[in-house]
């Protein structure tokens, strides 16, 4: 049974209210954050400008000339009470397939350039993460990482960066990795990285400190909106989405890249309704039900 601590609200300057659902990262807190921020968007409260969901909190920006901060706080507290019941934690979502070339040559070239930043990895992030999680065979590690869907908890760092947390995996089986002690000055666009328990796809070339274990064949950021799934947004991810990584070969990677360049690639997507109550009761069995036919 889900039990949430009392949400802590703070005024930040003259235009923001910060809500802290919990002090630690719990996936249940993120479910609540997404449910609340979705509800706030639906209500379209006059004077509310922007809503920023995060892992275990959310931030509201408002116009103090249009709404009293104390009146807005009343709204937030009322919605927070409503969304403290697991039966109220549900939202529309999507499962999106991300084809990934694991243990690829592209990110390996980058890793070798920065091996001085973490000598203990021996210039190979993939092997470093694999061994740190008790795997001795690459295929077994890839299967373990690509099996669960990854719940998109929040967006940030750079436009299009989405943090994914694995669902339906026992806590002691979640693949985790420390970040680089000092960040790289370069990371290839679409590189797949792990930091802590989170997996991300770097949307563009950038700095970075996550361990690189592969590369996505498809973009997660499309400012030109060249592919059909980006018609409504430059960003592939929305908080509450589930990403499913599919291992592919080097040949498949370049075939898909060609489709992307020709603007003919179609993402595999499944619309779902995510119920936190069902997830709380059934766990990995519920995730398996959601993934049926995908």
Short mmCIF file of N, CA and C in Angstrom, two decimals, residues 49-215:
data_model
loop_
_atom_site.label_atom_id
_atom_site.label_comp_id
_atom_site.label_asym_id
_atom_site.label_seq_id
_atom_site.Cartn_x
_atom_site.Cartn_y
_atom_site.Cartn_z
N UNK A 49 1.64 29.90 -15.07
CA UNK A 49 2.38 30.04 -16.33
C UNK A 49 2.98 28.72 -16.78
N UNK A 50 3.73 28.06 -15.90
CA UNK A 50 4.42 26.83 -16.28
C UNK A 50 4.41 25.83 -15.13
N UNK A 51 4.54 24.55 -15.51
CA UNK A 51 4.57 23.45 -14.55
C UNK A 51 5.80 22.60 -14.85
N UNK A 52 6.62 22.34 -13.84
CA UNK A 52 7.85 21.58 -14.03
C UNK A 52 7.84 20.34 -13.13
N UNK A 53 7.46 19.16 -13.63
CA UNK A 53 7.56 17.95 -12.81
C UNK A 53 9.00 17.48 -12.72
N UNK A 54 9.35 16.89 -11.57
CA UNK A 54 10.68 16.31 -11.40
C UNK A 54 10.54 14.98 -10.69
N UNK A 55 11.69 14.38 -10.32
CA UNK A 55 11.67 13.02 -9.80
C UNK A 55 10.81 12.84 -8.57
N UNK A 56 10.95 13.73 -7.60
CA UNK A 56 10.18 13.61 -6.36
C UNK A 56 9.63 14.96 -5.92
N UNK A 57 9.40 15.83 -6.88
CA UNK A 57 8.95 17.19 -6.58
C UNK A 57 8.37 17.81 -7.84
N UNK A 58 7.88 19.04 -7.70
CA UNK A 58 7.48 19.81 -8.89
C UNK A 58 7.55 21.29 -8.57
N UNK A 59 7.64 22.09 -9.61
CA UNK A 59 7.78 23.54 -9.46
C UNK A 59 6.71 24.22 -10.32
N UNK A 60 6.07 25.23 -9.74
CA UNK A 60 5.03 25.99 -10.43
C UNK A 60 5.49 27.43 -10.60
N UNK A 61 5.39 27.93 -11.82
CA UNK A 61 5.63 29.35 -12.05
C UNK A 61 4.29 30.03 -12.28
N UNK A 62 4.09 31.18 -11.65
CA UNK A 62 2.81 31.87 -11.75
C UNK A 62 3.03 33.38 -11.90
N UNK A 63 1.96 34.06 -12.30
CA UNK A 63 1.99 35.52 -12.44
C UNK A 63 1.34 36.11 -11.19
N UNK A 64 2.12 36.73 -10.31
CA UNK A 64 1.55 37.25 -9.06
C UNK A 64 0.56 38.39 -9.25
N UNK A 65 0.54 38.99 -10.46
CA UNK A 65 -0.45 40.03 -10.72
C UNK A 65 -1.79 39.44 -11.15
N UNK A 66 -1.79 38.13 -11.45
CA UNK A 66 -3.02 37.47 -11.91
C UNK A 66 -3.62 36.55 -10.85
N UNK A 67 -2.80 36.06 -9.93
CA UNK A 67 -3.30 35.17 -8.89
C UNK A 67 -2.47 35.34 -7.63
N UNK A 68 -3.13 35.34 -6.50
CA UNK A 68 -2.43 35.42 -5.22
C UNK A 68 -1.67 34.12 -4.99
N UNK A 69 -0.42 34.20 -4.54
CA UNK A 69 0.32 32.96 -4.27
C UNK A 69 -0.37 32.08 -3.23
N UNK A 70 -1.08 32.72 -2.28
CA UNK A 70 -1.77 31.94 -1.25
C UNK A 70 -3.00 31.24 -1.82
N UNK A 71 -3.68 31.88 -2.78
CA UNK A 71 -4.80 31.21 -3.45
C UNK A 71 -4.29 30.04 -4.28
N UNK A 72 -3.17 30.24 -4.96
CA UNK A 72 -2.60 29.15 -5.75
C UNK A 72 -2.16 28.01 -4.84
N UNK A 73 -1.60 28.34 -3.71
CA UNK A 73 -1.20 27.30 -2.76
C UNK A 73 -2.41 26.49 -2.29
N UNK A 74 -3.54 27.16 -2.12
CA UNK A 74 -4.77 26.44 -1.75
C UNK A 74 -5.12 25.40 -2.82
N UNK A 75 -5.02 25.80 -4.10
CA UNK A 75 -5.27 24.87 -5.20
C UNK A 75 -4.33 23.66 -5.10
N UNK A 76 -3.04 23.96 -4.91
CA UNK A 76 -2.03 22.91 -4.89
C UNK A 76 -2.26 21.94 -3.74
N UNK A 77 -2.58 22.46 -2.58
CA UNK A 77 -2.80 21.60 -1.42
C UNK A 77 -4.03 20.71 -1.60
N UNK A 78 -5.05 21.27 -2.23
CA UNK A 78 -6.27 20.49 -2.49
C UNK A 78 -5.99 19.34 -3.46
N UNK A 79 -5.25 19.64 -4.53
CA UNK A 79 -4.91 18.60 -5.50
C UNK A 79 -3.96 17.59 -4.88
N UNK A 80 -3.03 18.07 -4.07
CA UNK A 80 -2.09 17.17 -3.41
C UNK A 80 -2.82 16.16 -2.52
N UNK A 81 -3.82 16.61 -1.79
CA UNK A 81 -4.60 15.71 -0.95
C UNK A 81 -5.32 14.66 -1.80
N UNK A 82 -5.89 15.11 -2.91
CA UNK A 82 -6.60 14.20 -3.81
C UNK A 82 -5.66 13.14 -4.37
N UNK A 83 -4.48 13.56 -4.78
CA UNK A 83 -3.53 12.65 -5.41
C UNK A 83 -2.67 11.87 -4.41
N UNK A 84 -3.02 11.96 -3.14
CA UNK A 84 -2.35 11.13 -2.15
C UNK A 84 -3.01 9.77 -2.02
N UNK A 85 -4.11 9.57 -2.75
CA UNK A 85 -4.80 8.28 -2.78
C UNK A 85 -4.40 7.56 -4.07
N UNK A 86 -3.96 6.34 -3.95
CA UNK A 86 -3.42 5.63 -5.10
C UNK A 86 -4.44 5.45 -6.21
N UNK A 87 -5.74 5.40 -5.87
CA UNK A 87 -6.77 5.24 -6.89
C UNK A 87 -6.85 6.46 -7.80
N UNK A 88 -6.30 7.60 -7.35
CA UNK A 88 -6.32 8.82 -8.15
C UNK A 88 -5.05 8.99 -8.98
N UNK A 89 -4.11 8.07 -8.84
CA UNK A 89 -2.84 8.18 -9.55
C UNK A 89 -2.90 7.35 -10.83
N UNK A 90 -3.34 7.98 -11.89
CA UNK A 90 -3.40 7.32 -13.20
C UNK A 90 -3.28 8.39 -14.27
N UNK A 91 -2.76 8.01 -15.43
CA UNK A 91 -2.53 8.99 -16.49
C UNK A 91 -2.33 8.27 -17.82
N UNK A 92 -2.58 9.00 -18.90
CA UNK A 92 -2.33 8.48 -20.24
C UNK A 92 -0.83 8.45 -20.48
N UNK A 93 -0.37 7.42 -21.15
CA UNK A 93 1.06 7.24 -21.38
C UNK A 93 1.28 6.57 -22.73
N UNK A 94 2.57 6.39 -23.06
CA UNK A 94 2.94 5.72 -24.31
C UNK A 94 4.14 4.82 -24.04
N UNK A 95 4.14 3.67 -24.68
CA UNK A 95 5.35 2.85 -24.73
C UNK A 95 6.02 3.13 -26.07
N UNK A 96 7.29 3.50 -26.04
CA UNK A 96 8.01 3.85 -27.27
C UNK A 96 9.26 2.98 -27.37
N UNK A 97 9.43 2.36 -28.52
CA UNK A 97 10.61 1.52 -28.73
C UNK A 97 11.80 2.37 -29.19
N UNK A 98 12.95 2.15 -28.55
CA UNK A 98 14.20 2.83 -28.92
C UNK A 98 15.20 1.76 -29.34
N UNK A 99 15.48 1.61 -30.65
CA UNK A 99 16.48 0.63 -31.08
C UNK A 99 17.89 1.09 -30.72
N UNK A 100 18.65 0.20 -30.06
CA UNK A 100 19.97 0.58 -29.54
C UNK A 100 21.03 -0.41 -29.99
N UNK A 101 22.12 0.13 -30.50
CA UNK A 101 23.31 -0.66 -30.78
C UNK A 101 24.16 -0.63 -29.53
N UNK A 102 24.08 -1.71 -28.75
CA UNK A 102 24.86 -1.81 -27.51
C UNK A 102 26.32 -2.13 -27.82
N UNK A 103 27.20 -1.70 -26.91
CA UNK A 103 28.63 -2.00 -27.02
C UNK A 103 29.16 -1.60 -28.40
N UNK A 104 28.77 -0.43 -28.83
CA UNK A 104 29.01 0.04 -30.20
C UNK A 104 30.41 0.64 -30.37
N UNK A 105 30.78 0.83 -31.63
CA UNK A 105 32.09 1.39 -31.95
C UNK A 105 32.12 2.91 -31.80
N UNK A 106 30.97 3.56 -31.98
CA UNK A 106 30.92 5.03 -31.97
C UNK A 106 31.24 5.57 -30.58
N UNK A 107 30.51 5.09 -29.56
CA UNK A 107 30.78 5.60 -28.21
C UNK A 107 32.12 5.09 -27.68
N UNK A 108 32.57 3.93 -28.15
CA UNK A 108 33.86 3.42 -27.69
C UNK A 108 34.99 4.37 -28.09
N UNK A 109 34.89 4.97 -29.26
CA UNK A 109 35.91 5.93 -29.69
C UNK A 109 35.96 7.12 -28.73
N UNK A 110 34.79 7.55 -28.28
CA UNK A 110 34.74 8.66 -27.32
C UNK A 110 35.32 8.23 -25.98
N UNK A 111 34.91 7.06 -25.51
CA UNK A 111 35.36 6.57 -24.20
C UNK A 111 36.88 6.48 -24.14
N UNK A 112 37.49 6.00 -25.20
CA UNK A 112 38.95 5.86 -25.23
C UNK A 112 39.64 7.21 -25.09
N UNK A 113 39.02 8.26 -25.62
CA UNK A 113 39.61 9.59 -25.52
C UNK A 113 39.60 10.11 -24.09
N UNK A 114 38.68 9.62 -23.29
CA UNK A 114 38.51 10.15 -21.93
C UNK A 114 38.80 9.12 -20.85
N UNK A 115 39.55 8.07 -21.20
CA UNK A 115 39.79 7.02 -20.21
C UNK A 115 40.62 7.52 -19.03
N UNK A 116 41.34 8.64 -19.23
CA UNK A 116 42.11 9.19 -18.12
C UNK A 116 41.22 9.72 -17.00
N UNK A 117 39.94 9.96 -17.30
CA UNK A 117 39.03 10.48 -16.30
C UNK A 117 38.58 9.42 -15.30
N UNK A 118 38.62 8.16 -15.72
CA UNK A 118 38.32 7.06 -14.79
C UNK A 118 39.18 5.85 -15.17
N UNK A 119 40.42 5.83 -14.75
CA UNK A 119 41.35 4.75 -15.11
C UNK A 119 40.85 3.37 -14.71
N UNK A 120 40.03 3.30 -13.66
CA UNK A 120 39.55 1.99 -13.20
C UNK A 120 38.67 1.29 -14.23
N UNK A 121 38.12 2.04 -15.21
CA UNK A 121 37.28 1.44 -16.24
C UNK A 121 38.08 0.84 -17.38
N UNK A 122 39.37 1.15 -17.45
CA UNK A 122 40.21 0.59 -18.50
C UNK A 122 39.81 1.01 -19.90
N UNK A 123 39.19 2.18 -20.03
CA UNK A 123 38.81 2.68 -21.34
C UNK A 123 37.63 1.97 -21.97
N UNK A 124 36.79 1.31 -21.15
CA UNK A 124 35.63 0.60 -21.69
C UNK A 124 34.47 0.69 -20.70
N UNK A 125 33.58 1.68 -20.91
CA UNK A 125 32.45 1.88 -20.00
C UNK A 125 31.53 0.66 -19.98
N UNK A 126 31.31 0.06 -21.14
CA UNK A 126 30.40 -1.08 -21.23
C UNK A 126 30.85 -2.21 -20.31
N UNK A 127 32.12 -2.61 -20.42
CA UNK A 127 32.65 -3.68 -19.59
C UNK A 127 32.67 -3.26 -18.12
N UNK A 128 32.99 -2.01 -17.88
CA UNK A 128 33.04 -1.48 -16.51
C UNK A 128 31.68 -1.62 -15.83
N UNK A 129 30.60 -1.20 -16.52
CA UNK A 129 29.25 -1.28 -15.95
C UNK A 129 28.80 -2.73 -15.85
N UNK A 130 29.11 -3.51 -16.87
CA UNK A 130 28.72 -4.91 -16.89
C UNK A 130 29.30 -5.64 -15.66
N UNK A 131 30.58 -5.48 -15.42
CA UNK A 131 31.23 -6.17 -14.31
C UNK A 131 30.77 -5.62 -12.96
N UNK A 132 30.53 -4.31 -12.90
CA UNK A 132 30.08 -3.71 -11.64
C UNK A 132 28.72 -4.24 -11.21
N UNK A 133 27.97 -4.76 -12.18
CA UNK A 133 26.64 -5.30 -11.87
C UNK A 133 26.61 -6.82 -11.85
N UNK A 134 27.80 -7.43 -11.81
CA UNK A 134 27.88 -8.87 -11.62
C UNK A 134 27.73 -9.70 -12.87
N UNK A 135 27.85 -9.10 -14.05
CA UNK A 135 27.73 -9.85 -15.31
C UNK A 135 29.12 -10.18 -15.85
N UNK A 136 29.22 -11.35 -16.46
CA UNK A 136 30.47 -11.75 -17.09
C UNK A 136 30.33 -11.89 -18.59
N UNK A 137 29.09 -11.93 -19.09
CA UNK A 137 28.83 -12.07 -20.52
C UNK A 137 28.07 -10.85 -21.04
N UNK A 138 28.52 -10.31 -22.18
CA UNK A 138 27.89 -9.12 -22.75
C UNK A 138 26.43 -9.36 -23.10
N UNK A 139 26.12 -10.52 -23.70
CA UNK A 139 24.74 -10.79 -24.11
C UNK A 139 23.79 -10.81 -22.91
N UNK A 140 24.23 -11.37 -21.80
CA UNK A 140 23.39 -11.42 -20.60
C UNK A 140 23.16 -10.02 -20.04
N UNK A 141 24.20 -9.21 -20.08
CA UNK A 141 24.06 -7.83 -19.60
C UNK A 141 23.10 -7.04 -20.49
N UNK A 142 23.24 -7.18 -21.80
CA UNK A 142 22.35 -6.47 -22.73
C UNK A 142 20.91 -6.91 -22.53
N UNK A 143 20.70 -8.21 -22.36
CA UNK A 143 19.35 -8.73 -22.15
C UNK A 143 18.74 -8.17 -20.87
N UNK A 144 19.56 -8.08 -19.82
CA UNK A 144 19.06 -7.57 -18.54
C UNK A 144 18.72 -6.09 -18.63
N UNK A 145 19.55 -5.32 -19.34
CA UNK A 145 19.28 -3.88 -19.45
C UNK A 145 18.10 -3.59 -20.36
N UNK A 146 17.95 -4.34 -21.42
CA UNK A 146 16.90 -4.05 -22.42
C UNK A 146 15.56 -4.71 -22.11
N UNK A 147 15.49 -5.57 -21.11
CA UNK A 147 14.24 -6.28 -20.83
C UNK A 147 13.14 -5.39 -20.25
N UNK A 148 13.41 -4.57 -19.23
CA UNK A 148 12.31 -3.78 -18.65
C UNK A 148 12.04 -2.50 -19.43
N UNK A 149 10.83 -1.97 -19.33
CA UNK A 149 10.58 -0.62 -19.84
C UNK A 149 11.12 0.40 -18.85
N UNK A 150 11.53 1.56 -19.35
CA UNK A 150 12.09 2.61 -18.51
C UNK A 150 11.10 3.77 -18.42
N UNK A 151 10.66 4.05 -17.21
CA UNK A 151 9.67 5.08 -16.96
C UNK A 151 10.34 6.45 -16.98
N UNK A 152 9.86 7.35 -17.84
CA UNK A 152 10.45 8.68 -17.95
C UNK A 152 9.96 9.53 -16.79
N UNK A 153 10.87 9.82 -15.86
CA UNK A 153 10.49 10.52 -14.65
C UNK A 153 10.53 12.04 -14.80
N UNK A 154 11.46 12.54 -15.62
CA UNK A 154 11.57 13.99 -15.79
C UNK A 154 12.47 14.30 -16.97
N UNK A 155 12.44 15.56 -17.40
CA UNK A 155 13.29 16.03 -18.49
C UNK A 155 14.16 17.15 -17.96
N UNK A 156 15.39 17.26 -18.51
CA UNK A 156 16.25 18.33 -18.07
C UNK A 156 17.67 18.17 -18.57
N UNK A 157 18.62 18.85 -17.94
CA UNK A 157 20.04 18.92 -18.29
C UNK A 157 20.22 19.64 -19.62
N UNK A 158 19.77 19.03 -20.71
CA UNK A 158 19.74 19.68 -22.02
C UNK A 158 18.37 19.42 -22.62
N UNK A 159 17.91 20.28 -23.55
CA UNK A 159 16.60 20.05 -24.17
C UNK A 159 16.52 18.64 -24.77
N UNK A 160 15.51 17.89 -24.34
CA UNK A 160 15.29 16.55 -24.87
C UNK A 160 15.86 15.43 -24.04
N UNK A 161 16.68 15.75 -23.00
CA UNK A 161 17.22 14.71 -22.15
C UNK A 161 16.13 14.19 -21.22
N UNK A 162 15.93 12.87 -21.22
CA UNK A 162 14.88 12.27 -20.41
C UNK A 162 15.48 11.19 -19.52
N UNK A 163 15.17 11.23 -18.22
CA UNK A 163 15.66 10.24 -17.28
C UNK A 163 14.69 9.07 -17.22
N UNK A 164 15.22 7.85 -17.42
CA UNK A 164 14.39 6.66 -17.42
C UNK A 164 14.75 5.73 -16.26
N UNK A 165 13.72 5.32 -15.50
CA UNK A 165 13.91 4.42 -14.37
C UNK A 165 13.25 3.09 -14.68
N UNK A 166 13.96 1.95 -14.50
CA UNK A 166 13.40 0.66 -14.88
C UNK A 166 12.22 0.25 -13.99
N UNK A 167 11.16 -0.24 -14.62
CA UNK A 167 9.99 -0.71 -13.88
C UNK A 167 9.92 -2.23 -13.90
N UNK A 168 9.34 -2.79 -12.84
CA UNK A 168 9.16 -4.23 -12.77
C UNK A 168 10.43 -5.00 -12.48
N UNK A 169 11.44 -4.31 -11.93
CA UNK A 169 12.72 -4.95 -11.62
C UNK A 169 12.93 -4.90 -10.11
N UNK A 170 13.24 -6.03 -9.46
CA UNK A 170 13.53 -6.00 -8.02
C UNK A 170 14.67 -5.02 -7.73
N UNK A 171 14.60 -4.37 -6.59
CA UNK A 171 15.57 -3.35 -6.24
C UNK A 171 17.01 -3.85 -6.36
N UNK A 172 17.24 -5.09 -5.96
CA UNK A 172 18.62 -5.61 -5.98
C UNK A 172 19.06 -6.06 -7.37
N UNK A 173 18.17 -5.97 -8.35
CA UNK A 173 18.51 -6.37 -9.72
C UNK A 173 18.62 -5.17 -10.67
N UNK A 174 18.36 -3.97 -10.15
CA UNK A 174 18.43 -2.78 -11.01
C UNK A 174 19.88 -2.50 -11.38
N UNK A 175 20.13 -2.35 -12.68
CA UNK A 175 21.48 -2.04 -13.15
C UNK A 175 21.81 -0.60 -12.79
N UNK A 176 22.96 -0.41 -12.13
CA UNK A 176 23.36 0.92 -11.69
C UNK A 176 24.83 1.15 -12.02
N UNK A 177 25.20 2.43 -12.07
CA UNK A 177 26.60 2.77 -12.36
C UNK A 177 26.93 4.13 -11.80
N UNK A 178 28.16 4.31 -11.30
CA UNK A 178 28.59 5.65 -10.85
C UNK A 178 28.88 6.53 -12.07
N UNK A 179 28.73 7.82 -11.89
CA UNK A 179 29.09 8.74 -12.97
C UNK A 179 30.62 8.90 -13.02
N UNK A 180 31.11 9.46 -14.12
CA UNK A 180 32.53 9.80 -14.22
C UNK A 180 32.90 10.74 -13.06
N UNK A 181 34.06 10.58 -12.45
CA UNK A 181 34.47 11.52 -11.39
C UNK A 181 34.55 12.96 -11.90
N UNK A 182 35.00 13.13 -13.15
CA UNK A 182 34.99 14.43 -13.81
C UNK A 182 34.31 14.24 -15.17
N UNK A 183 33.45 15.16 -15.60
CA UNK A 183 32.70 14.95 -16.84
C UNK A 183 33.55 15.05 -18.10
N UNK A 184 33.11 14.33 -19.12
CA UNK A 184 33.71 14.46 -20.45
C UNK A 184 33.34 15.82 -21.03
N UNK A 185 34.18 16.35 -21.88
CA UNK A 185 33.83 17.59 -22.58
C UNK A 185 33.04 17.31 -23.85
N UNK A 186 32.96 16.01 -24.23
CA UNK A 186 32.22 15.64 -25.44
C UNK A 186 31.53 14.30 -25.25
N UNK A 187 30.28 14.22 -25.69
CA UNK A 187 29.52 12.98 -25.75
C UNK A 187 28.76 12.98 -27.07
N UNK A 188 28.78 11.88 -27.83
CA UNK A 188 28.05 11.87 -29.11
C UNK A 188 26.54 12.00 -28.90
N UNK A 189 25.88 12.65 -29.84
CA UNK A 189 24.43 12.67 -29.81
C UNK A 189 23.87 11.28 -29.94
N UNK A 190 22.78 11.00 -29.24
CA UNK A 190 22.09 9.70 -29.20
C UNK A 190 22.85 8.62 -28.41
N UNK A 191 23.95 8.98 -27.73
CA UNK A 191 24.65 7.99 -26.90
C UNK A 191 23.74 7.56 -25.75
N UNK A 192 23.81 6.27 -25.40
CA UNK A 192 23.03 5.72 -24.30
C UNK A 192 23.92 5.64 -23.06
N UNK A 193 23.49 6.29 -21.98
CA UNK A 193 24.31 6.35 -20.78
C UNK A 193 23.56 5.94 -19.54
N UNK A 194 24.31 5.47 -18.54
CA UNK A 194 23.75 5.10 -17.25
C UNK A 194 24.45 5.90 -16.16
N UNK A 195 23.66 6.50 -15.27
CA UNK A 195 24.17 7.18 -14.09
C UNK A 195 23.27 6.86 -12.92
N UNK A 196 23.81 6.26 -11.88
CA UNK A 196 22.96 5.77 -10.81
C UNK A 196 22.06 4.67 -11.37
N UNK A 197 20.77 4.76 -11.07
CA UNK A 197 19.81 3.78 -11.60
C UNK A 197 19.13 4.26 -12.87
N UNK A 198 19.52 5.45 -13.36
CA UNK A 198 18.83 6.06 -14.49
C UNK A 198 19.58 5.82 -15.81
N UNK A 199 18.81 5.62 -16.86
CA UNK A 199 19.35 5.51 -18.21
C UNK A 199 18.84 6.70 -19.03
N UNK A 200 19.74 7.31 -19.81
CA UNK A 200 19.37 8.44 -20.66
C UNK A 200 19.91 8.23 -22.06
N UNK A 201 19.28 8.91 -23.01
CA UNK A 201 19.83 9.04 -24.36
C UNK A 201 20.21 10.51 -24.53
N UNK A 202 21.48 10.77 -24.77
CA UNK A 202 21.91 12.16 -24.97
C UNK A 202 21.29 12.69 -26.26
N UNK A 203 20.51 13.77 -26.18
CA UNK A 203 19.79 14.24 -27.38
C UNK A 203 20.69 14.84 -28.46
N UNK A 204 21.80 15.44 -28.03
CA UNK A 204 22.73 16.07 -28.97
C UNK A 204 24.15 15.90 -28.42
N UNK A 205 25.14 16.29 -29.21
CA UNK A 205 26.51 16.32 -28.70
C UNK A 205 26.58 17.25 -27.50
N UNK A 206 27.29 16.81 -26.46
CA UNK A 206 27.33 17.64 -25.25
C UNK A 206 28.42 17.14 -24.32
N UNK A 207 28.60 17.85 -23.21
CA UNK A 207 29.38 17.32 -22.11
C UNK A 207 28.59 16.16 -21.51
N UNK A 208 29.20 15.42 -20.60
CA UNK A 208 28.46 14.32 -19.98
C UNK A 208 29.31 13.52 -19.02
N UNK A 209 28.64 12.86 -18.07
CA UNK A 209 29.37 12.08 -17.08
C UNK A 209 28.76 10.70 -16.87
N UNK A 210 27.73 10.33 -17.65
CA UNK A 210 27.15 9.00 -17.51
C UNK A 210 28.01 7.98 -18.25
N UNK A 211 28.01 6.75 -17.76
CA UNK A 211 28.74 5.66 -18.41
C UNK A 211 28.06 5.31 -19.73
N UNK A 212 28.81 5.25 -20.82
CA UNK A 212 28.24 5.01 -22.14
C UNK A 212 28.26 3.53 -22.48
N UNK A 213 27.07 2.97 -22.78
CA UNK A 213 26.97 1.53 -23.05
C UNK A 213 26.39 1.23 -24.43
N UNK A 214 26.06 2.26 -25.20
CA UNK A 214 25.49 2.01 -26.53
C UNK A 214 25.09 3.32 -27.18
N UNK A 215 24.39 3.20 -28.32
CA UNK A 215 23.93 4.39 -29.03
C UNK A 215 22.58 4.12 -29.68
#
